[in-house]
Structures are given as C-alpha cells and as structure tokens.
Tab-separated table of C-alpha atoms in Angstrom:
chain	number	residue	atom	x	y	z
A	84	CYS	CA	109.234	61.796	75.430
A	85	GLY	CA	109.829	61.581	71.708
A	86	ILE	CA	106.202	62.350	70.847
A	87	ILE	CA	107.147	65.352	68.721
A	88	LYS	CA	110.440	66.767	67.493
A	89	PRO	CA	111.496	70.299	66.586
A	90	GLY	CA	110.234	71.180	63.158
A	91	ASP	CA	107.330	68.720	63.165
A	92	ASN	CA	104.092	70.262	62.000
A	93	TYR	CA	102.078	68.668	64.800
A	94	LEU	CA	99.596	70.133	67.267
A	95	VAL	CA	99.701	70.154	71.071
A	96	LEU	CA	96.376	71.447	72.404
A	97	ASP	CA	94.458	71.640	75.632
A	98	GLY	CA	90.763	70.982	75.978
A	99	LYS	CA	89.741	74.630	75.680
A	100	GLU	CA	91.710	75.236	72.497
A	101	PHE	CA	90.532	71.927	71.060
A	102	ASN	CA	86.868	72.858	71.499
A	103	LYS	CA	87.532	76.280	70.056
A	104	ARG	CA	88.907	74.742	66.879
A	105	VAL	CA	86.325	72.000	66.318
A	106	ARG	CA	83.117	73.831	67.280
A	107	ASP	CA	81.112	76.176	65.113
A	108	PRO	CA	81.613	79.767	66.368
A	109	HIS	CA	77.923	80.584	65.870
A	110	THR	CA	76.091	77.430	67.000
A	111	ASN	CA	78.807	75.992	69.303
A	112	GLU	CA	78.246	72.552	67.765
A	113	ILE	CA	80.874	70.045	66.676
A	114	ARG	CA	81.634	70.241	62.973
A	115	GLN	CA	83.216	67.266	61.247
A	116	ASP	CA	84.981	69.419	58.657
A	117	LEU	CA	86.692	71.415	61.411
A	118	LEU	CA	87.596	68.253	63.283
A	119	ASP	CA	89.139	66.770	60.138
A	120	LYS	CA	91.548	69.702	60.058
A	121	VAL	CA	92.727	69.031	63.618
A	122	TRP	CA	92.987	65.318	64.330
A	123	PRO	CA	95.511	64.320	61.590
A	124	ARG	CA	98.123	66.654	63.138
A	125	LEU	CA	97.049	66.320	66.783
A	126	ARG	CA	99.603	64.577	68.992
A	127	VAL	CA	98.821	65.760	72.538
A	128	LEU	CA	95.447	66.733	74.025
A	129	ALA	CA	95.969	67.952	77.598
A	130	ARG	CA	93.569	69.144	80.305
A	131	SER	CA	90.633	67.684	78.447
A	132	GLN	CA	87.249	66.609	79.716
A	133	PRO	CA	85.719	63.179	79.123
A	134	ILE	CA	83.424	64.623	76.463
A	135	ASP	CA	86.507	65.897	74.607
A	136	LYS	CA	87.929	62.385	74.453
A	137	TYR	CA	84.628	61.034	73.189
A	138	THR	CA	84.417	63.824	70.606
A	139	LEU	CA	87.909	63.085	69.308
A	140	VAL	CA	87.299	59.327	69.065
A	141	LYS	CA	83.942	59.723	67.346
A	142	GLY	CA	85.332	62.349	64.979
A	143	ILE	CA	88.202	60.108	63.872
A	144	ILE	CA	85.853	57.155	63.340
A	145	ASP	CA	83.357	59.236	61.332
A	146	SER	CA	86.043	60.932	59.250
A	147	ASN	CA	86.112	60.342	55.495
A	148	ILE	CA	89.406	62.003	54.607
A	149	SER	CA	91.267	58.649	54.641
A	150	ALA	CA	90.944	55.941	52.009
A	151	GLY	CA	89.488	53.574	54.614
A	152	ARG	CA	87.886	54.074	57.980
A	153	GLU	CA	90.402	54.719	60.709
A	154	VAL	CA	90.822	52.147	63.486
A	155	VAL	CA	90.917	53.910	66.853
A	156	ALA	CA	92.334	52.567	70.126
A	157	VAL	CA	91.851	54.288	73.480
A	158	THR	CA	93.428	53.728	76.889
A	159	GLY	CA	91.692	54.672	80.121
A	160	ASP	CA	91.351	53.781	83.775
A	161	GLY	CA	88.537	55.917	85.166
A	162	THR	CA	84.773	55.766	85.012
A	163	ASN	CA	84.707	58.983	82.988
A	164	ASP	CA	86.779	57.272	80.278
A	165	ALA	CA	84.051	54.674	79.697
A	166	PRO	CA	82.241	56.450	76.806
A	167	ALA	CA	85.492	56.857	74.832
A	168	LEU	CA	86.555	53.281	75.594
A	169	LYS	CA	83.211	51.968	74.390
A	170	LYS	CA	83.147	54.097	71.251
A	171	ALA	CA	86.678	53.149	70.187
A	172	ASP	CA	87.367	50.071	68.097
A	173	VAL	CA	89.750	48.759	70.753
A	174	GLY	CA	89.614	49.858	74.370
A	175	PHE	CA	92.529	49.273	76.726
A	176	ALA	CA	91.764	49.395	80.460
A	177	MET	CA	94.183	49.237	83.369
A	178	GLY	CA	93.960	46.080	85.427
A	179	ILE	CA	95.292	47.537	88.691
A	180	ALA	CA	94.284	51.199	88.695
A	181	GLY	CA	91.275	50.821	86.414
A	182	THR	CA	87.715	50.977	87.705
A	183	ASP	CA	85.198	48.199	87.210
A	184	VAL	CA	83.219	50.306	84.752
A	185	ALA	CA	86.294	50.927	82.584
A	186	LYS	CA	87.180	47.223	82.620
A	187	GLU	CA	83.652	46.249	81.704
A	188	VAL	CA	83.482	48.353	78.536
A	189	SER	CA	87.073	47.740	77.408
A	190	ASP	CA	88.221	45.074	74.991
A	191	ILE	CA	91.689	44.397	76.427
A	192	ILE	CA	92.784	44.744	80.065
A	193	LEU	CA	96.451	45.485	80.814
A	194	THR	CA	96.925	43.465	83.983
A	195	ASP	CA	100.262	45.114	84.841
A	196	ASP	CA	99.237	48.707	83.952
A	197	ASN	CA	102.259	48.870	81.655
A	198	PHE	CA	101.868	50.684	78.343
A	199	THR	CA	104.567	48.536	76.768
A	200	SER	CA	102.103	45.677	77.050
A	201	ILE	CA	100.116	47.344	74.262
A	202	VAL	CA	102.979	46.594	71.880
A	203	LYS	CA	102.909	42.947	72.969
A	204	ALA	CA	99.146	42.859	72.521
A	205	VAL	CA	99.462	44.202	68.972
A	206	MET	CA	102.240	41.733	68.218
A	207	TRP	CA	100.253	38.754	69.523
A	208	GLY	CA	97.121	39.935	67.726
A	209	ARG	CA	98.910	40.046	64.390
A	210	ASN	CA	100.497	36.676	65.106
A	211	VAL	CA	97.110	35.065	65.791
A	212	TYR	CA	95.673	36.576	62.606
A	213	ASP	CA	98.621	35.320	60.554
A	214	SER	CA	98.353	31.860	62.118
A	215	ILE	CA	94.723	31.610	61.057
A	216	ALA	CA	95.616	32.774	57.548
A	217	LYS	CA	98.475	30.238	57.298
A	218	PHE	CA	96.221	27.394	58.326
A	219	LEU	CA	93.513	28.457	55.873
A	220	GLN	CA	96.004	28.654	53.013
A	221	PHE	CA	97.294	25.177	53.751
A	222	GLN	CA	93.887	23.594	54.393
A	223	LEU	CA	92.170	25.039	51.335
A	224	THR	CA	94.964	23.815	49.080
A	225	VAL	CA	94.621	20.264	50.398
A	226	ASN	CA	90.825	20.376	50.189
A	227	ILE	CA	90.755	21.627	46.613
A	228	VAL	CA	93.183	18.968	45.398
A	229	ALA	CA	91.591	16.102	47.354
A	230	VAL	CA	88.050	16.911	46.246
A	231	ILE	CA	88.957	17.332	42.573
A	232	VAL	CA	91.059	14.144	42.537
A	233	ALA	CA	88.325	12.083	44.206
A	234	PHE	CA	85.608	13.462	41.909
A	235	ILE	CA	87.449	13.173	38.598
A	236	GLY	CA	88.888	9.793	39.612
A	237	ALA	CA	85.408	8.460	40.351
A	238	CYS	CA	84.092	9.798	37.027
A	239	ALA	CA	87.040	8.802	34.800
A	240	ILE	CA	88.152	5.427	36.164
A	241	GLN	CA	85.154	4.526	38.375
A	242	ASP	CA	87.454	4.419	41.379
A	243	SER	CA	88.878	6.965	43.782
A	244	PRO	CA	92.688	7.120	43.780
A	245	LEU	CA	92.558	8.055	47.474
A	246	LYS	CA	90.869	5.415	49.616
A	247	ALA	CA	88.760	6.121	52.698
A	248	VAL	CA	91.439	5.326	55.283
A	249	GLN	CA	93.992	7.289	53.289
A	250	MET	CA	91.667	10.305	53.318
A	251	LEU	CA	91.380	9.971	57.091
A	252	TRP	CA	95.163	10.168	57.349
A	253	VAL	CA	95.214	13.190	55.024
A	254	ASN	CA	92.536	14.856	57.159
A	255	LEU	CA	94.605	14.157	60.272
A	256	ILE	CA	97.603	15.831	58.640
A	257	MET	CA	95.472	18.683	57.329
A	258	ASP	CA	93.445	19.467	60.457
A	259	THR	CA	95.067	18.371	63.702
A	260	LEU	CA	98.794	18.208	62.985
A	261	ALA	CA	98.897	21.213	60.662
A	262	SER	CA	96.905	23.375	63.061
A	263	LEU	CA	99.298	22.535	65.895
A	264	ALA	CA	102.325	23.198	63.701
A	265	LEU	CA	101.172	26.448	62.074
A	266	ALA	CA	99.354	27.967	65.058
A	267	THR	CA	102.145	27.593	67.625
A	268	GLU	CA	104.712	29.948	66.108
A	269	LEU	CA	105.710	32.716	68.501
A	270	PRO	CA	105.411	36.360	67.406
A	271	THR	CA	108.503	38.169	66.202
A	272	PRO	CA	109.331	41.900	66.091
A	273	ASP	CA	109.155	41.708	62.300
A	274	LEU	CA	105.370	41.654	62.607
A	275	LEU	CA	105.476	45.317	63.687
A	276	LEU	CA	107.401	46.414	60.591
A	277	ARG	CA	104.426	46.066	58.234
A	278	LYS	CA	101.167	47.949	58.102
A	279	PRO	CA	98.231	46.630	60.120
A	280	TYR	CA	95.242	44.911	58.572
A	281	GLY	CA	92.293	47.133	57.812
A	282	ARG	CA	88.780	46.608	59.097
A	283	THR	CA	87.641	45.391	55.679
A	284	SER	CA	90.819	43.520	54.767
A	285	PRO	CA	89.964	40.106	53.281
A	286	LEU	CA	90.743	37.031	55.314
A	287	ILE	CA	92.030	35.379	52.146
A	288	SER	CA	94.180	37.994	50.454
A	289	PRO	CA	95.057	37.979	46.733
A	290	THR	CA	98.521	36.669	47.629
A	291	MET	CA	97.017	33.755	49.545
A	292	ALA	CA	94.580	33.043	46.696
A	293	LYS	CA	97.505	33.016	44.278
A	294	ASN	CA	99.384	30.529	46.456
A	295	ILE	CA	96.320	28.285	46.848
A	296	LEU	CA	95.531	28.162	43.154
A	297	GLY	CA	99.176	27.871	42.101
A	298	GLN	CA	99.982	25.007	44.463
A	299	GLY	CA	96.675	23.310	43.707
A	300	LEU	CA	97.432	23.413	40.004
A	301	TYR	CA	100.877	21.855	40.512
A	302	GLN	CA	99.560	19.056	42.716
A	303	LEU	CA	96.674	18.262	40.368
A	304	VAL	CA	99.054	17.995	37.409
A	305	VAL	CA	101.321	15.610	39.340
A	306	VAL	CA	98.489	13.431	40.678
A	307	PHE	CA	96.664	13.150	37.347
A	308	GLY	CA	99.961	12.575	35.555
A	309	ILE	CA	100.714	9.604	37.807
A	310	MET	CA	97.111	8.387	37.586
A	311	PHE	CA	96.884	8.289	33.777
A	312	PHE	CA	100.552	7.903	32.716
A	313	GLY	CA	102.225	6.410	35.787
A	314	GLU	CA	102.566	2.896	34.380
A	315	LYS	CA	104.576	4.271	31.435
A	316	MET	CA	106.605	6.831	33.392
A	317	PHE	CA	107.746	4.505	36.176
A	318	ASP	CA	107.414	1.111	34.455
A	319	ILE	CA	104.872	-0.273	36.920
A	320	ASP	CA	101.658	-2.252	36.614
A	321	ASN	CA	98.529	-0.357	35.750
A	322	GLY	CA	96.305	0.002	38.799
A	323	ARG	CA	93.283	1.445	37.005
A	324	GLY	CA	90.326	-0.904	36.724
A	325	ALA	CA	91.560	-3.209	39.501
A	326	GLY	CA	88.952	-5.353	41.246
A	327	LEU	CA	87.588	-4.586	44.672
A	328	ARG	CA	89.274	-7.563	46.347
A	329	GLU	CA	92.597	-7.322	44.538
A	330	PRO	CA	95.679	-6.403	46.626
A	331	PRO	CA	96.870	-2.758	46.727
A	332	SER	CA	98.814	-1.677	43.655
A	333	VAL	CA	102.083	0.190	43.421
A	334	HIS	CA	100.385	2.581	41.008
A	335	PHE	CA	97.803	3.925	43.475
A	336	THR	CA	100.277	3.728	46.352
A	337	MET	CA	102.543	6.155	44.493
A	338	ILE	CA	99.588	8.503	43.957
A	339	PHE	CA	98.818	8.505	47.663
A	340	ASN	CA	102.483	8.861	48.678
A	341	ALA	CA	103.199	11.670	46.190
A	342	PHE	CA	100.091	13.543	47.333
A	343	VAL	CA	101.103	13.324	51.008
A	344	MET	CA	104.690	14.390	50.219
A	345	MET	CA	103.472	17.414	48.297
A	346	THR	CA	101.145	18.248	51.196
A	347	LEU	CA	103.985	18.007	53.712
A	348	PHE	CA	106.345	20.248	51.740
A	349	ASN	CA	103.518	22.686	51.021
A	350	GLU	CA	103.128	22.990	54.786
A	351	ILE	CA	106.521	24.707	54.725
A	352	ASN	CA	105.285	27.112	52.050
A	353	ALA	CA	102.205	27.881	54.143
A	354	ARG	CA	104.409	29.487	56.826
A	355	LYS	CA	104.704	32.566	54.612
A	356	ILE	CA	101.569	34.357	53.464
A	357	HIS	CA	102.910	37.780	52.398
A	358	GLY	CA	104.930	36.751	49.350
A	359	GLN	CA	108.245	36.031	51.103
A	360	ARG	CA	110.638	33.912	49.111
A	361	ASN	CA	112.669	32.459	51.975
A	362	VAL	CA	110.120	29.978	53.350
A	363	PHE	CA	112.755	28.359	55.595
A	364	LEU	CA	113.344	31.528	57.616
A	365	GLY	CA	112.683	30.675	61.274
A	366	PHE	CA	111.962	27.023	60.498
A	367	PHE	CA	113.878	25.760	63.537
A	368	SER	CA	112.696	28.537	65.856
A	369	ASN	CA	109.531	26.591	66.652
A	370	PRO	CA	110.302	23.101	68.007
A	371	ILE	CA	106.653	22.061	67.871
A	372	TYR	CA	106.539	22.762	64.153
A	373	TYR	CA	109.548	20.775	63.008
A	374	VAL	CA	108.900	17.926	65.466
A	375	ILE	CA	105.380	17.493	64.048
A	376	TRP	CA	106.684	17.769	60.493
A	377	ILE	CA	109.393	15.147	61.011
A	378	ALA	CA	106.979	12.862	62.921
A	379	THR	CA	104.457	13.095	60.086
A	380	PHE	CA	107.150	12.250	57.525
A	381	ILE	CA	108.247	9.189	59.506
A	382	SER	CA	104.618	8.121	60.002
A	383	GLN	CA	104.073	8.284	56.246
A	384	ILE	CA	107.030	5.973	55.690
A	385	VAL	CA	105.612	3.501	58.211
A	386	ILE	CA	102.152	3.618	56.606
A	387	ILE	CA	103.515	2.994	53.109
A	388	GLU	CA	105.869	0.195	54.107
A	389	PHE	CA	103.771	-1.540	56.751
A	390	GLY	CA	100.229	-0.245	56.242
A	391	GLY	CA	99.255	-3.060	53.943
A	392	ILE	CA	95.569	-3.779	53.463
A	393	ALA	CA	94.559	-1.490	56.336
A	394	PHE	CA	95.766	1.591	54.426
A	395	SER	CA	95.478	0.079	50.913
A	396	THR	CA	99.204	0.496	50.345
A	397	THR	CA	102.113	-1.650	49.287
A	398	SER	CA	105.856	-1.330	49.767
A	399	LEU	CA	107.781	0.940	47.360
A	400	ASN	CA	111.387	0.636	46.242
A	401	VAL	CA	114.056	3.322	46.518
A	402	GLU	CA	113.482	4.705	43.009
A	403	GLN	CA	109.741	5.086	43.597
A	404	TRP	CA	110.364	6.753	46.968
A	405	THR	CA	112.843	9.107	45.309
A	406	TRP	CA	110.259	10.181	42.720
A	407	CYS	CA	107.631	10.825	45.395
A	408	ILE	CA	110.034	12.918	47.465
A	409	LEU	CA	111.166	14.835	44.360
A	410	PHE	CA	107.540	15.666	43.611
A	411	GLY	CA	107.291	17.002	47.150
A	412	VAL	CA	110.479	19.087	46.841
A	413	GLY	CA	109.117	20.424	43.557
A	414	VAL	CA	106.444	22.194	45.613
A	415	LEU	CA	109.159	24.412	47.120
A	416	LEU	CA	110.629	25.219	43.691
A	417	TRP	CA	107.212	25.856	42.187
A	418	GLN	CA	106.462	28.297	45.022
A	419	GLN	CA	109.226	30.562	43.754
A	420	VAL	CA	107.520	30.661	40.363
A	421	VAL	CA	104.153	31.376	41.983
A	422	THR	CA	105.691	34.190	44.033
A	423	THR	CA	107.128	35.764	40.867
A	424	PHE	CA	103.693	35.793	39.246
A	425	PRO	CA	102.100	39.262	39.746
A	426	THR	CA	99.404	39.372	42.376
A	427	SER	CA	97.585	42.224	40.636
A	428	PHE	CA	96.386	39.741	38.017
A	429	PHE	CA	93.961	38.268	40.526
A	430	GLY	CA	92.488	41.622	41.554
A	431	ARG	CA	89.829	42.013	44.223
A	432	LYS	CA	87.653	39.259	42.764
A	433	MET	CA	89.790	36.625	44.471
A	434	GLU	CA	89.453	38.210	47.905
A	435	VAL	CA	87.347	36.346	50.433
A	436	GLY	CA	85.979	37.960	53.586
A	437	ALA	CA	86.377	41.577	52.449
A	438	ASN	CA	82.794	42.626	53.150
A	439	PRO	CA	82.441	45.168	55.966
A	440	PRO	CA	80.852	44.003	59.202
A	441	GLU	CA	77.104	44.254	59.467
A	442	PRO	CA	75.823	47.164	61.548
A	443	LEU	CA	74.821	46.361	65.064
A	444	SER	CA	71.141	46.407	65.901
A	445	PRO	CA	70.078	49.688	67.509
A	446	ASN	CA	68.633	50.117	70.973
A	447	LEU	CA	70.727	47.370	72.539
A	448	ASP	CA	69.920	48.780	75.921
A	449	GLY	CA	66.519	50.171	75.078
A	450	ASP	CA	67.755	53.718	74.433
A	451	SER	CA	69.028	55.355	71.326
A	452	VAL	CA	72.530	56.736	71.105
A	453	PRO	CA	72.746	60.500	71.519
A	454	SER	CA	74.953	62.000	68.845
A	455	TYR	CA	76.138	65.520	68.292
A	456	PRO	CA	75.193	67.044	64.937
A	457	HIS	CA	77.674	67.182	62.085
A	458	SER	CA	77.298	69.386	59.096
A	459	ARG	CA	77.857	67.567	55.814
A	460	SER	CA	79.220	64.497	57.584
A	461	HIS	CA	78.621	60.834	56.935
A	462	GLN	CA	76.982	59.057	59.834
A	463	ASN	CA	78.525	55.795	60.899
A	464	PRO	CA	76.036	52.900	60.496
A	465	ILE	CA	77.461	51.104	63.519
A	466	VAL	CA	75.345	52.064	66.519
A	467	ASN	CA	77.028	51.662	69.878
A	468	ARG	CA	75.547	51.672	73.339
A	469	SER	CA	74.706	54.952	74.907
A	470	GLY	CA	77.376	56.580	77.020
A	471	GLN	CA	74.723	57.832	79.375
A	472	ILE	CA	73.932	54.269	80.423
A	473	LEU	CA	77.557	53.799	81.409
A	474	TRP	CA	77.403	56.928	83.550
A	475	ILE	CA	74.236	55.667	85.248
A	476	ARG	CA	75.863	52.321	85.947
A	477	GLY	CA	78.883	54.007	87.484
A	478	LEU	CA	76.709	56.320	89.564
A	479	THR	CA	74.619	53.393	90.802
A	480	ARG	CA	77.714	51.502	91.869
A	481	LEU	CA	79.052	54.592	93.614
A	482	GLN	CA	75.793	55.063	95.525
A	483	THR	CA	75.799	51.427	96.562
A	484	GLN	CA	79.335	51.743	97.890
A	485	ILE	CA	78.382	54.882	99.837
A	486	ARG	CA	75.446	53.058	101.426
A	487	VAL	CA	77.717	50.219	102.487
A	488	VAL	CA	80.217	52.643	104.027
A	489	ASN	CA	77.499	54.534	105.890
A	490	ALA	CA	75.960	51.338	107.198
A	491	PHE	CA	79.356	50.207	108.410
A	492	ARG	CA	80.021	53.536	110.126
A	493	HIS	CA	76.619	53.527	111.831
A	494	GLY	CA	77.213	50.010	113.041
A	495	VAL	CA	80.590	50.992	114.463
A	496	ASP	CA	79.123	54.076	116.196
A	497	GLY	CA	76.350	52.009	117.810
A	498	THR	CA	78.839	49.460	119.041
A	499	GLN	CA	81.016	52.167	120.560
A	500	LEU	CA	78.037	53.710	122.370
A	501	GLN	CA	77.086	50.358	123.844
A	502	GLN	CA	80.616	49.796	125.070
A	503	ALA	CA	80.716	53.279	126.538
A	504	ALA	CA	77.392	52.740	128.335
A	505	SER	CA	78.808	49.653	130.025
A	506	ASN	CA	81.544	51.723	131.620
A	507	GLN	CA	80.508	52.848	135.194
A	508	ASN	CA	82.431	56.084	135.147
A	509	VAL	CA	80.807	57.110	131.907
A	510	GLN	CA	77.413	56.235	133.367
A	511	ARG	CA	77.989	58.627	136.282
A	512	VAL	CA	78.934	61.417	133.930
A	513	LEU	CA	75.835	60.772	131.886
A	514	GLN	CA	73.648	60.847	135.040
A	515	ARG	CA	75.117	64.197	136.108
A	516	GLN	CA	74.603	65.585	132.646
A	517	ALA	CA	70.996	64.387	132.674
A	518	SER	CA	70.278	66.032	136.028
A	519	LEU	CA	71.890	69.259	134.842
A	520	ASN	CA	69.755	69.234	131.740
A	521	LYS	CA	66.674	68.723	133.913
A	522	ARG	CA	67.532	71.763	136.082
A	523	MET	CA	68.106	73.820	132.953
A	524	SER	CA	64.677	72.855	131.659
A	525	ASN	CA	63.090	73.862	135.007
A	526	CYS	CA	64.863	77.196	134.900
A	527	SER	CA	63.656	77.777	131.388
A	528	SER	CA	60.061	77.100	132.454
A	529	ILE	CA	60.331	79.599	135.337
A	530	SER	CA	61.807	82.307	133.137
A	531	GLU	CA	59.022	81.890	130.597
A	532	GLU	CA	56.138	82.440	133.136
A	533	PRO	CA	53.982	85.540	132.446
A	534	VAL	CA	55.071	88.600	134.393
A	535	THR	CA	52.417	91.196	135.383
A	536	ALA	CA	54.605	93.501	137.427
A	537	ASN	CA	56.445	96.520	136.179
A	538	ASN	CA	59.662	96.401	134.233
A	539	SER	CA	61.888	96.598	137.307
A	540	LYS	CA	60.131	93.690	138.990
A	541	SER	CA	60.306	91.699	135.745
A	542	ALA	CA	63.957	92.334	135.555
A	543	SER	CA	64.445	91.322	139.166
A	544	HIS	CA	62.416	88.142	138.690
A	545	THR	CA	64.402	87.284	135.561
A	546	GLU	CA	67.659	88.008	137.347
A	547	THR	CA	66.554	85.822	140.275
A	548	ALA	CA	65.617	83.050	137.909
A	549	VAL	CA	69.006	83.260	136.299
A	550	LYS	CA	70.716	83.180	139.674
A	551	LEU	CA	68.690	80.179	140.716
A	552	CYS	CA	69.846	78.418	137.650
C-alpha cells in the first residue's frame, strides 16, 4: 500500500498492543507522556476499539511535543466512530455507507465514499483560503490609498481628488469585479506542494502585509506627485482650487485614471500571495479573470473619454494616456522590488488574525465532557460535546427502528391470519383441532379425579382414562 517501506522506523500496532504502550502499568490509565512516544511513529492501528480511536485523536490534540497544536482529521462510517469524528478537527464521513450519526457529527461528507476525494477536499479548501487572502490583499491596498488620498486632499487643497461617482466606480472594481476575478480561480496540484496553514496562522500574513504596504506606498507617491506637481510634469493646467461649477480638469482626470490603472495592474499582483515573482503564471487559465480584467480596462477608457460631467472627467490625449498606463505597469515592476525586501523585517507585529480561537462554552448539551486523566499533561481549553450523548442518540435511533420493524411484522402476521381464517379448508382444520383440544381437556379432568381405591385399581382407572383419550 505504500504506507511504510523497509527500513522505516514506524510502528504498526493492534489495539491490545496500543493500550499496553499508552496506559500506566499500575493504574491502567492513559498517560500523555507515553502516548507522545507512540503517535509520532504510529502508521497503522489495527483491530482497535472505538475508545482506542478516541484516545489516539485526543492524545494527538492534547500533545505539546510539536511547536504548534496538531490538526487531526478522522474518517469513519459507523456509529461507533462518532466520538472520534466529533473530537477531531475535521471529520470525514462516508455518504453512502456512513450512518446518520456519523454524518451528523462530521464536518465533510464524502458522497462517493472515495478516499481520493479527501485530496480534492484539501485542494479546494486551500484554494478557497487563498482566494480570500488574495481578495483581502487587493481590497486593503485600494482602501488604504483611497482613504489617505481623500483625507489629505480634503485637508491640503480643500477638495477631494477622487469625486463621489469616481469612488463608486473604484468600489465596483474593488468589490464586485475583483471578487469575481480573484475568487474563481480553479485549484491546482501546486497547492499540495506547500505546508498547510496552522490553526493560529494569521489571515493576513507578513508577506501579504509587505505587499499591501509596499504597493500602497508606490500608489500614494504617484497620486500625490500628480496632485501637487502634475501641472509642471505634464505641462497641463492646474486643477487645484477649481470652482465647484467649473468643468472637469485634465489634472484631476489624470489622477483618477492613474489610480484606476495602478489598481488594475495591482490586481495581477494580488494573484500571488506567497512571494512568487512570476505573477503572470496561469493568467490565461481562468477565462473569467482575464475577461473581467479586459472589460474593466475598456470600461475605464469609455469613462475617461465619454464620461464627461457624470464622472467628472475629460478626454486625455495619447501622451497623457501613455503616462497613466506606464504608472500602472510600474506596479508590476515595483512588486519585484517589494518581493526582494525581506519579510522578516515586518515580524509578527504585522500579522492580523493570528489569535487562537476562543474556547467553546462548556455544557453545550447540559453535560460535562468525560475525560481520562493525564499525568503532567496540558488540558485543551476547547470543550467538545460528550461522546456519551452521541451513543445515546444512536441507541435511541436504533430502538426506534426496531419498534418500526416489529410493528410492521406484527401487522403482516395479523393480516396473514385473517386471510387464513377466510379459507374454508383451514377453518375445518381449525375446528377439528379445537374439538381435539376439548377432548384432551376432558381426559385431563378425568385423570385428575381423586382415587380412593388401591394402587391396582388406580392404575386400571388411569389406564382406562388414557385409553378413552
């Protein structure tokens, strides 16, 4: 099967040997220190009882020999697997052969009962997590730049460089279109080549924080450079201090266009969140992504050229369009510089969402969780539902099913008796049997009468009674 190979220092145990190794020889109680010596090298546990599975899962979760808490997944299909499925971080139940109790306590149900589906589930899970991280990286960058530009613009020049309708268009790009583009990428086998995320891994990793701050810094420098020095750099009229009813200026139109171009090209950078340099890898593997990107680019051209007063824009010439697009392409070049910058500089202070989950409230079902004692072991603060309740639920369902079967059988037997009674031949047989039973009862009453004669007469009377019968 490829589970172990010759020379591997792994363990293959049965349930009896497993309990012998993890239980105290004097008290016969589970010891965490003994369990920590077994589970890292354990590969096969055969002929085990349900309590052995639960013991192994709980021991791995409560172990402190690893740098972080281990994440445990369990597969099962029977009612007796329910405690282990519930205790594990991820429980896989079989959709076809699995019982209702196992499905109820599991987290993921394999509808085809195929273990290879677990690999697909892991792949899709990592893909969903990465999609959320990509969207957050892109959205936070746009938010930081837009908020700072609007605030400083209002304070410095008493006017926001980005108008209200323009912000609506930016929000449409940032929320709806970007979410569709970044969240529709299909999983690839490369997702399985890296280590999984830990339970306390931050949602915004130091690499993502570096990308957000680095790209935000670049975009702020470009926007403020155009805002305060654009009339000198591009030989255009100064748009600062313009009246409320004056027509849109080329100056502020270039600010809006450059900001949208940088946002669009940064959407390409957002596809990679683990420090990859080739941001174009797999660009054309997702038609939804590049169709939305190209449609957004064309829509921006239409808004700039024909938006007019509605979008507070005016038409730009070829040179001005070239500068705006070059500022956008500069985002891709700047990303290579940001990637080169060491991530360790940011440290754990830049992580967001790294706090461990809060412990669940105890007594969710009114009962406390029975736990076996550990010597010198750290108790897990997360309190799960009692496994005994799962057993009671399964037993109740089993009793209900037995009642239904018995009721059905009794109903069938009664129906058959009624049909048999309607048959004339059967009725005759029943009448003969009834008369025979009556004669037998009479004979029994005669044989039980008190006898006052001697033993020979009693014997003769009994023999006569028997003959009469």
